[in-house]
Amino acid sequence: MDDRNDIPAHGAGLTDEPTPPTAQAARRPGLPLAGPEISPVRPVPPLEQSFPSSRKLAVGDLEVPFRAISQTGGHPDVVVYDTTGPQGQDPRAGLPKRRQPWIDARLAASDGNNTQMHLARKGVVTEEMRFAAIRENVDPEFVRSEIARGRAIIPANVKHPELEPMIIGRNFLVKINANIGNSAVSSSIEAEVEKLQWSTRWGADTVMDLSTGKNIKETREWILRNAPVPIGTVPIYQALEKVKGKVEDLSIDVFMETLEEQAEQGVDYFTIHAGVLLRYVPLTARRVTGIVSRGGSIMAKWCLHHHEENFLYTEFERICGLMKKYDISFSLGDGLRPGSIADANDAAQFGELRTLGELTEVAWRHDVQVMIEGPGHVPMHKIKENMDEQLRLCHEAPFYTLGPLTTDIAPGYDHITSAIGAAMIGWYGTAMLCYVTPKEHLGLPDKDDVKAGVITYKIAAHAADLAKGHPGAQARDDALSKARFEFRWRDQFNLSLDPETARDFHDETLPAEPAKDAHFCSMCGPHFCSMKLTQDLRDLGEQAAIDQGMQDKAQEFRAGGGELYVRVRADLPQGAE
């Protein structure tokens, strides 16, 4: 659900978000530049440009963000979930460190394990749990219990104080992730920060930095300091850079050094391909597309070169020790996910999934939070099996899926082929959907592709929330439908996920301002609009009912003798009051 019309009750604890202290932020030390080629990062336009008639709200003592969409004609505001983060900040200074006091207080009394799961299992409701509960409109105790049993996670590294906490779990709103990051042949630090800002502007709940080009560390620092949402990475990419691209030179020591570096920067969750075991690699030999995961192929090559078991698997408990120190969540990678419809639900995929379930139990013994990554390319009739097997094998840990793509024939439109599968698997119980952009399989996405991917996946996630019957999920749909039927064009635009595009499409053929008050659009014109005709029928029906009522009263008057005054009690003499 994107809709929070029931938050907060009667406006209690709700205030307009204060104007950000941009002057103060500008005085803070700037982020280090990677080199002279880094140009100043452009701030995104004001929120009102993307979301007209909207204002940010801050709820309660934790100042939990929401966005209120105003309607015309006295219709009530529609309050929706908000991922946009503090506005008007200078990207060179980063975002305010809103979690720092919470973190400092907990670390002062820490026993060395700083995870939300560890605290939840001790019965503690943290500020992050309260924050997420307000966002989800649930009791904080429910949030604590879901985290304690491993059915939900709050990715929140203690080194990422700029974060606005959120929760991932199948009993909460379906979340979406946006992937950004440079490559060896394209993009820059400023472009990646811009993609981050646009991702959160359009509704990404988390962002993964998948950079594989130059300045990986500097790019990640800029992203983290400007991220109000959890940031995930695939550490094996940087580890491979450290050994100059020679897979055979990778080791657990190089990997742990990389984890520590990224943990110190504040990464909230790591994709770790610990389920790619030596015995599973031969199972991919007859696949149409082999191993399509970059991380999976790296670890498979290492296993075959050394003919040894995956060091991420054999040293998994050592990795857990670092994860619990920083409260970093595992996103156990699907390194053997199917990359084509022909390879869906095969022995390699489900073998790895079984191993991820085993590793989940290991992580939980350390009170480390876990979610499980999933496919991939899967036809519609095989999607439910993926969800059922994940719940069974991985003990109800949250499922985080790429799509799945439901057909392989639409390069350039794979944001659509995957959103079909994403809506279905979200309905079945997936907790977070990893977006796919129109550039999937074709090239590195730019900010316009990021927008297309995020909006497409917001649709899929919301459709899943509707199908699950999530409380309040339908409120925004109902408000927009009512505005549509009443020809309140501006409200219809503003209540949509992408008001700019909705307005632009309308104005392509009817750009004049009076057209936004017209009772038709260019599709049907003034005489064939079904909604206008329906309104006319209703108006006729109401008038007919009025006319019939007048006739009935006239007949009643005549039947009563046609007298202007009548006695109301038969026992009263004529003329008595």
XYZ file of C-alpha atoms in Angstrom:
577
model
C 0.000 0.000 0.000
C 1.132 3.537 -0.741
C -1.761 5.057 1.024
C -1.966 6.290 4.579
C -5.320 8.099 4.805
C -5.697 6.733 8.329
C -2.432 8.307 9.581
C -2.440 10.062 11.942
C -5.758 9.878 13.823
C -7.496 13.258 13.864
C -4.171 14.945 13.026
C -2.660 14.037 16.402
C 1.073 14.569 16.477
C 1.068 15.779 12.871
C 2.923 18.909 11.831
C 4.158 20.313 8.559
C 7.817 19.383 8.135
C 10.017 22.334 9.113
C 12.009 24.141 6.450
C 15.453 22.457 6.265
C 18.375 24.445 7.623
C 20.118 24.753 4.276
C 22.432 27.534 5.463
C 23.575 25.413 8.390
C 23.998 22.382 6.139
C 26.105 24.423 3.740
C 28.579 25.174 6.543
C 29.187 21.483 7.240
C 32.354 19.928 5.780
C 31.872 18.834 2.200
C 32.208 15.247 1.042
C 35.628 14.343 -0.329
C 35.914 14.471 -4.092
C 37.383 11.554 -6.002
C 39.249 13.762 -8.423
C 39.122 16.904 -10.560
C 36.662 15.298 -12.964
C 33.888 15.356 -10.319
C 31.499 18.210 -11.016
C 29.057 19.644 -8.443
C 26.028 17.433 -7.879
C 22.795 19.023 -9.046
C 20.048 19.024 -6.407
C 16.736 17.669 -7.608
C 13.981 20.237 -8.235
C 11.602 21.195 -5.412
C 9.160 18.498 -4.327
C 6.194 20.570 -5.534
C 7.418 20.264 -9.118
C 7.042 16.489 -9.028
C 4.067 16.400 -6.642
C 1.873 19.513 -6.983
C -0.550 20.225 -4.143
C 1.555 18.064 -1.809
C 3.268 18.953 1.439
C 5.482 16.921 3.727
C 4.289 16.046 7.218
C 6.209 14.980 10.314
C 4.331 12.680 12.699
C 4.969 12.321 16.432
C 8.087 12.872 18.487
C 10.159 10.864 15.988
C 8.987 13.148 13.152
C 8.085 10.247 10.854
C 7.675 11.544 7.286
C 4.485 11.371 5.256
C 3.180 13.329 2.289
C -0.273 14.932 2.265
C -1.945 15.406 -1.127
C -4.494 18.235 -1.071
C -7.691 17.985 -3.124
C -9.995 20.651 -4.483
C -13.618 21.291 -3.583
C -13.262 20.569 0.114
C -12.355 16.900 -0.400
C -10.044 15.564 2.356
C -6.285 15.303 2.045
C -4.870 11.920 1.100
C -1.833 11.045 3.249
C 0.704 8.676 1.684
C 3.943 6.888 2.614
C 6.962 9.059 1.829
C 10.535 8.092 0.883
C 11.750 11.464 -0.417
C 13.861 12.355 2.610
C 14.762 15.850 3.844
C 14.349 18.491 1.154
C 16.605 21.362 0.135
C 19.838 19.762 1.324
C 23.182 20.452 -0.343
C 24.452 17.060 -1.630
C 28.010 18.142 -0.782
C 27.063 18.322 2.897
C 24.865 15.221 3.069
C 21.645 14.705 5.010
C 21.026 15.414 8.722
C 22.125 12.597 11.047
C 18.712 12.082 12.613
C 19.477 8.653 14.160
C 22.760 9.656 15.819
C 21.348 10.215 19.350
C 19.517 6.870 19.275
C 22.636 5.058 18.101
C 24.958 6.732 20.610
C 22.697 5.829 23.541
C 22.483 2.168 22.500
C 26.191 1.766 21.767
C 27.013 3.151 25.221
C 25.191 0.182 26.779
C 25.978 -2.399 24.062
C 27.039 -5.980 24.746
C 28.754 -6.100 21.346
C 25.740 -7.312 19.381
C 23.988 -4.253 17.969
C 21.334 -5.782 15.721
C 17.657 -4.936 15.766
C 16.981 -8.687 16.036
C 19.174 -9.011 19.133
C 17.326 -6.172 20.847
C 13.933 -7.443 19.692
C 14.650 -10.870 21.183
C 15.497 -9.142 24.474
C 12.081 -7.482 24.390
C 13.373 -4.009 23.496
C 11.326 -1.780 21.188
C 13.900 0.493 19.565
C 13.291 3.927 18.058
C 13.735 2.312 14.645
C 10.926 -0.141 15.439
C 8.655 2.686 16.618
C 9.506 4.689 13.502
C 8.663 1.771 11.193
C 5.465 1.030 13.127
C 4.196 4.579 12.580
C 5.000 4.327 8.871
C 3.086 1.050 8.637
C 0.196 2.044 10.952
C 0.766 -0.953 13.236
C 1.607 -1.446 16.894
C 5.352 -1.211 17.694
C 5.101 -4.489 19.594
C 4.006 -6.229 16.387
C 7.089 -4.864 14.635
C 9.304 -6.105 17.471
C 7.765 -9.591 17.411
C 8.135 -9.956 13.627
C 11.804 -8.966 13.803
C 12.437 -11.274 16.768
C 11.115 -14.288 14.857
C 13.026 -13.358 11.667
C 9.942 -12.696 9.575
C 10.886 -9.035 9.050
C 14.032 -6.900 9.060
C 14.934 -3.242 9.585
C 18.187 -2.686 7.646
C 19.933 0.058 9.634
C 23.716 0.098 10.006
C 24.809 2.029 13.095
C 27.154 3.950 10.780
C 24.267 5.246 8.638
C 22.656 7.840 10.928
C 21.032 9.688 8.013
C 18.635 6.767 7.536
C 14.860 7.018 7.963
C 14.076 3.481 9.218
C 11.786 1.157 7.249
C 10.731 -2.475 7.590
C 10.793 -5.364 5.114
C 8.467 -8.305 5.756
C 5.491 -10.027 4.183
C 3.079 -8.730 6.845
C 3.936 -5.138 5.942
C 3.723 -3.006 2.823
C 5.481 -4.523 -0.196
C 8.695 -2.538 -0.708
C 10.739 -1.866 -3.834
C 14.477 -1.547 -4.432
C 16.201 0.499 -7.121
C 19.631 -0.508 -8.438
C 22.118 2.203 -9.345
C 25.902 2.243 -9.755
C 28.541 2.930 -12.356
C 30.264 0.536 -14.729
C 33.735 0.388 -16.206
C 32.477 2.178 -19.327
C 29.800 4.569 -18.104
C 28.545 7.025 -15.449
C 30.094 9.232 -12.761
C 29.716 10.044 -9.068
C 27.406 12.987 -9.725
C 25.231 10.886 -12.043
C 24.884 8.152 -9.412
C 23.937 10.619 -6.664
C 21.370 12.086 -9.028
C 19.950 8.597 -9.663
C 19.751 8.055 -5.889
C 17.828 11.298 -5.408
C 15.408 10.550 -8.218
C 14.942 6.960 -6.974
C 13.811 8.137 -3.551
C 11.792 10.982 -5.095
C 9.663 8.492 -7.045
C 9.327 5.973 -4.219
C 12.260 3.559 -3.902
C 12.311 2.083 -0.383
C 15.926 0.915 -0.625
C 18.725 1.472 -3.134
C 21.574 -0.850 -4.093
C 24.891 0.575 -5.265
C 26.181 -1.974 -7.784
C 29.158 0.068 -8.969
C 31.856 -1.886 -10.762
C 33.782 1.005 -12.372
C 36.306 3.446 -10.966
C 35.944 5.372 -7.700
C 33.765 2.668 -6.128
C 34.517 3.756 -2.558
C 34.028 7.468 -3.246
C 30.796 6.834 -5.141
C 29.456 4.802 -2.234
C 30.388 7.528 0.280
C 28.470 10.170 -1.656
C 25.478 7.847 -1.977
C 25.393 6.906 1.716
C 25.704 10.455 3.019
C 22.745 11.484 0.827
C 20.571 8.406 1.398
C 17.434 8.557 3.584
C 16.793 4.906 2.659
C 18.811 1.732 3.355
C 21.712 1.152 0.967
C 22.787 -2.314 -0.129
C 25.904 -3.473 -1.968
C 27.500 -6.610 -3.418
C 30.907 -6.531 -1.668
C 32.467 -9.186 -3.904
C 32.598 -6.563 -6.697
C 34.996 -4.354 -4.761
C 36.888 -7.356 -3.437
C 37.516 -8.398 -7.045
C 38.795 -4.890 -7.806
C 41.276 -5.241 -4.913
C 42.814 -8.327 -6.586
C 42.874 -6.570 -9.972
C 40.083 -8.687 -11.445
C 41.768 -12.057 -10.847
C 39.009 -14.246 -9.436
C 41.448 -16.959 -8.359
C 43.202 -14.464 -6.032
C 40.090 -13.780 -3.982
C 40.181 -14.941 -0.348
C 38.201 -14.622 2.839
C 40.750 -12.113 4.158
C 40.347 -9.820 1.147
C 36.606 -10.181 1.442
C 36.515 -9.394 5.177
C 38.698 -6.329 4.604
C 36.159 -5.167 2.022
C 33.228 -5.836 4.359
C 34.842 -3.851 7.151
C 35.499 -0.913 4.842
C 31.926 -0.833 3.574
C 30.513 -1.419 7.052
C 32.409 1.599 8.364
C 30.907 3.719 5.594
C 27.394 2.670 6.627
C 26.123 0.071 4.145
C 22.883 -1.389 5.540
C 22.707 -4.765 3.800
C 25.148 -6.962 1.920
C 24.321 -9.336 -0.902
C 26.560 -12.322 -0.205
C 26.561 -15.328 -2.537
C 27.311 -17.922 0.113
C 24.899 -20.492 -1.342
C 26.844 -21.101 -4.568
C 28.385 -24.419 -3.592
C 30.895 -26.399 -5.613
C 28.458 -29.283 -6.110
C 25.798 -27.007 -7.611
C 27.986 -25.548 -10.366
C 27.791 -28.611 -12.672
C 23.986 -28.412 -12.461
C 24.134 -25.224 -14.530
C 26.047 -26.807 -17.430
C 22.961 -27.631 -19.496
C 21.192 -24.345 -18.856
C 20.320 -22.115 -21.780
C 21.866 -19.059 -20.108
C 24.173 -20.651 -17.533
C 24.964 -18.506 -14.472
C 23.690 -14.937 -14.997
C 24.467 -13.500 -11.562
C 27.761 -11.581 -11.569
C 28.437 -12.544 -7.952
C 27.353 -16.112 -8.588
C 29.629 -16.499 -11.603
C 32.588 -15.045 -9.676
C 32.190 -17.541 -6.836
C 31.529 -20.446 -9.220
C 34.760 -19.672 -11.088
C 36.675 -19.467 -7.782
C 35.294 -22.844 -6.664
C 36.236 -24.527 -9.942
C 39.683 -22.938 -10.095
C 40.626 -24.127 -6.599
C 38.246 -27.089 -6.550
C 37.353 -26.021 -3.032
C 34.109 -25.093 -1.334
C 32.947 -21.475 -1.521
C 34.809 -19.536 1.201
C 31.719 -17.389 1.808
C 29.972 -20.603 2.915
C 32.810 -22.139 4.925
C 33.585 -18.818 6.711
C 29.987 -17.722 7.125
C 30.141 -17.518 10.927
C 33.138 -15.228 10.704
C 31.082 -12.936 8.464
C 28.229 -13.044 10.997
C 30.590 -11.673 13.641
C 31.119 -8.514 11.623
C 27.457 -8.176 10.642
C 26.209 -8.123 14.238
C 28.773 -5.504 15.288
C 27.369 -2.966 12.800
C 23.785 -4.272 12.495
C 24.127 -5.039 8.805
C 21.497 -7.327 7.326
C 22.250 -10.297 5.106
C 20.667 -10.323 1.678
C 21.604 -13.898 0.864
C 22.268 -13.805 -2.867
C 20.640 -15.976 -5.503
C 23.833 -16.581 -7.444
C 22.238 -19.459 -9.361
C 18.982 -17.714 -10.270
C 17.546 -18.590 -13.688
C 18.375 -16.099 -16.433
C 15.837 -17.460 -18.884
C 12.388 -19.011 -18.863
C 13.901 -22.344 -19.900
C 16.021 -22.504 -16.741
C 13.325 -21.618 -14.184
C 12.850 -23.781 -11.081
C 15.698 -26.141 -11.891
C 17.857 -28.204 -9.540
C 20.613 -25.589 -9.298
C 18.198 -22.833 -8.286
C 16.394 -24.853 -5.631
C 19.607 -26.460 -4.382
C 21.014 -23.028 -3.635
C 17.724 -21.974 -2.013
C 17.973 -24.938 0.362
C 21.490 -23.856 1.338
C 20.298 -20.287 1.933
C 17.754 -21.700 4.381
C 20.559 -23.469 6.225
C 22.606 -20.247 6.378
C 19.581 -18.303 7.626
C 19.513 -20.465 10.727
C 23.245 -19.855 11.251
C 22.764 -16.088 11.007
C 19.812 -16.201 13.386
C 21.960 -17.951 15.988
C 23.988 -14.711 15.953
C 20.810 -12.581 15.943
C 21.745 -11.225 12.513
C 18.877 -10.113 10.297
C 18.366 -11.978 7.016
C 16.413 -11.687 3.797
C 16.603 -14.105 0.879
C 17.105 -13.099 -2.741
C 15.100 -14.796 -5.472
C 14.725 -15.086 -9.236
C 14.970 -14.078 -11.980
C 13.165 -15.329 -15.109
C 10.120 -17.448 -14.213
C 6.921 -18.047 -16.237
C 3.676 -17.202 -14.485
C 2.635 -20.785 -13.773
C 5.895 -21.460 -11.899
C 5.965 -18.326 -9.731
C 3.916 -19.608 -6.799
C 6.204 -22.616 -6.385
C 9.099 -20.199 -5.822
C 7.255 -18.457 -3.004
C 6.068 -21.685 -1.406
C 9.541 -23.254 -1.490
C 11.190 -20.117 -0.101
C 8.808 -20.010 2.868
C 9.333 -23.711 3.518
C 13.113 -23.874 3.083
C 14.044 -20.463 4.508
C 11.798 -20.453 7.572
C 9.707 -17.415 6.528
C 12.652 -15.023 6.281
C 11.645 -12.119 3.993
C 11.866 -12.871 0.264
C 13.445 -10.240 -2.025
C 12.964 -10.944 -5.723
C 14.142 -9.523 -9.039
C 10.850 -9.463 -10.935
C 10.527 -12.263 -11.902
C 10.452 -11.685 -15.655
C 7.602 -13.710 -17.132
C 8.844 -13.861 -20.735
C 12.158 -13.424 -22.555
C 10.938 -11.802 -25.800
C 10.752 -8.111 -24.876
C 14.150 -6.397 -24.566
C 13.456 -2.704 -24.030
C 10.251 -3.535 -22.169
C 11.524 -5.821 -19.436
C 10.317 -3.390 -16.770
C 6.864 -4.541 -17.923
C 7.579 -8.260 -18.355
C 9.072 -8.301 -14.850
C 6.374 -6.174 -13.202
C 3.812 -8.824 -14.166
C 5.740 -11.417 -12.199
C 6.540 -8.933 -9.422
C 2.861 -8.200 -8.807
C 2.109 -11.916 -8.648
C 4.936 -12.912 -6.318
C 4.241 -9.860 -4.142
C 0.661 -11.072 -3.800
C 1.935 -14.527 -2.817
C 4.157 -13.114 -0.064
C 7.374 -11.545 -1.332
C 8.395 -8.686 0.953
C 10.513 -6.588 -1.420
C 10.712 -6.330 -5.209
C 13.914 -5.371 -7.008
C 13.026 -3.128 -9.900
C 13.931 -3.716 -13.522
C 14.380 -0.792 -15.923
C 13.736 -0.611 -19.684
C 17.525 -0.928 -20.136
C 17.661 -4.415 -18.549
C 19.919 -6.686 -20.653
C 20.750 -3.699 -22.883
C 22.794 -1.099 -21.013
C 23.376 1.022 -17.916
C 20.186 2.878 -16.933
C 20.098 6.669 -16.686
C 17.835 8.701 -14.408
C 14.895 8.493 -16.835
C 15.198 4.697 -16.890
C 15.377 4.737 -13.095
C 12.111 6.677 -12.966
C 10.425 4.248 -15.357
C 11.596 1.289 -13.286
C 10.584 2.774 -9.932
C 7.106 3.842 -11.078
C 6.495 0.471 -12.733
C 7.455 -1.344 -9.549
C 5.431 0.985 -7.331
C 2.454 -0.138 -9.407
C 3.363 -3.812 -8.931
C 3.886 -3.422 -5.172
C 0.646 -1.506 -4.716
C -1.264 -4.063 -6.779
C 0.116 -6.769 -4.470
C -0.957 -4.819 -1.375
C -4.468 -4.527 -2.817
C -4.581 -8.249 -3.570
C -3.402 -9.074 -0.020
C -6.132 -6.858 1.428
C -3.646 -4.690 3.274
C -5.544 -2.267 5.532
C -5.964 1.105 3.851
C -4.437 -0.024 0.558
C -7.479 0.963 -1.476
C -7.938 4.476 -0.051
C -5.830 6.255 -2.656
C -7.442 4.263 -5.480
C -10.889 5.258 -4.253
C -9.925 8.928 -3.941
C -8.504 9.009 -7.468
C -11.500 7.123 -8.917
C -13.878 9.602 -7.320
C -11.867 12.510 -8.726
C -11.912 10.853 -12.157
C -15.689 10.368 -12.118
C -16.258 13.952 -10.995
C -13.880 15.322 -13.666
C -11.584 16.869 -11.075
C -8.641 16.647 -13.462
C -6.097 18.366 -11.220
C -6.911 16.036 -8.311
C -6.668 13.062 -10.640
C -3.182 14.134 -11.728
C -1.981 14.932 -8.209
C -3.229 11.679 -6.665
C -1.348 9.592 -9.235
C 2.089 8.034 -8.761
C 3.496 10.319 -11.481
C 1.542 13.585 -11.690
C 3.904 15.127 -14.236
C 3.362 12.381 -16.806
C -0.394 12.224 -16.223
C -0.718 15.982 -16.751
C 1.571 15.978 -19.803
C -0.418 13.206 -21.479
C -3.684 15.080 -20.893
C -2.229 18.361 -22.130
C -0.835 16.903 -25.352
C -4.279 17.272 -26.902
C -6.140 19.570 -24.496
C -3.513 22.018 -23.203
C -5.805 24.940 -22.412
C -6.423 25.555 -18.722
C -10.249 25.456 -19.094
C -9.875 21.876 -20.390
C -8.941 20.851 -16.846
C -12.513 21.708 -15.825
C -14.119 20.011 -18.842
C -16.302 16.928 -18.448
C -14.499 14.989 -21.173
C -11.012 14.193 -22.486
C -9.673 13.842 -26.043
C -10.263 10.073 -26.033
C -14.062 10.293 -26.244
C -14.804 13.968 -26.745
C -17.760 15.865 -25.272
C -20.526 13.568 -26.564
C -19.181 10.040 -25.993
C -17.685 10.144 -22.488
C -19.111 7.192 -20.590
C -18.692 8.904 -17.212
C -20.430 12.067 -18.416
C -23.268 9.978 -19.825
C -23.495 8.093 -16.520
C -23.677 11.372 -14.631
C -26.443 12.549 -16.985
C -28.353 9.342 -16.350
C -27.987 9.798 -12.613
C -29.121 13.401 -12.881
C -32.139 12.280 -14.916
C -32.860 9.558 -12.393
C -32.695 12.005 -9.514
C -35.010 14.425 -11.330
C -37.411 11.610 -12.204
C -37.486 10.581 -8.542
C -38.268 14.184 -7.552
C -41.054 14.418 -10.161
C -42.537 11.105 -9.057
C -42.449 12.218 -5.432
C -44.343 15.403 -6.276
C -46.964 13.416 -8.161
C -47.374 11.008 -5.239
C -47.857 13.875 -2.798
C -50.409 15.533 -5.109
C -52.405 12.296 -5.338
C -52.253 11.912 -1.556
C -53.578 15.464 -1.154
C -56.503 14.787 -3.462
C -57.263 11.449 -1.800
C -57.384 13.214 1.580
C -60.248 15.429 0.456
C -58.254 18.317 -0.903
C -58.425 20.254 2.372
C -55.618 22.687 3.125
C -55.687 21.868 6.870
C -56.458 18.453 8.335
C -56.936 17.177 11.887
C -53.947 15.240 13.131
C -55.947 13.519 15.935
C -59.410 12.117 15.393
C -60.421 12.695 19.056
C -60.030 16.468 18.768
C -63.168 18.514 17.876
C -63.005 20.421 14.645
C -61.166 23.741 15.121
C -59.395 22.604 18.320
C -55.650 23.079 18.548
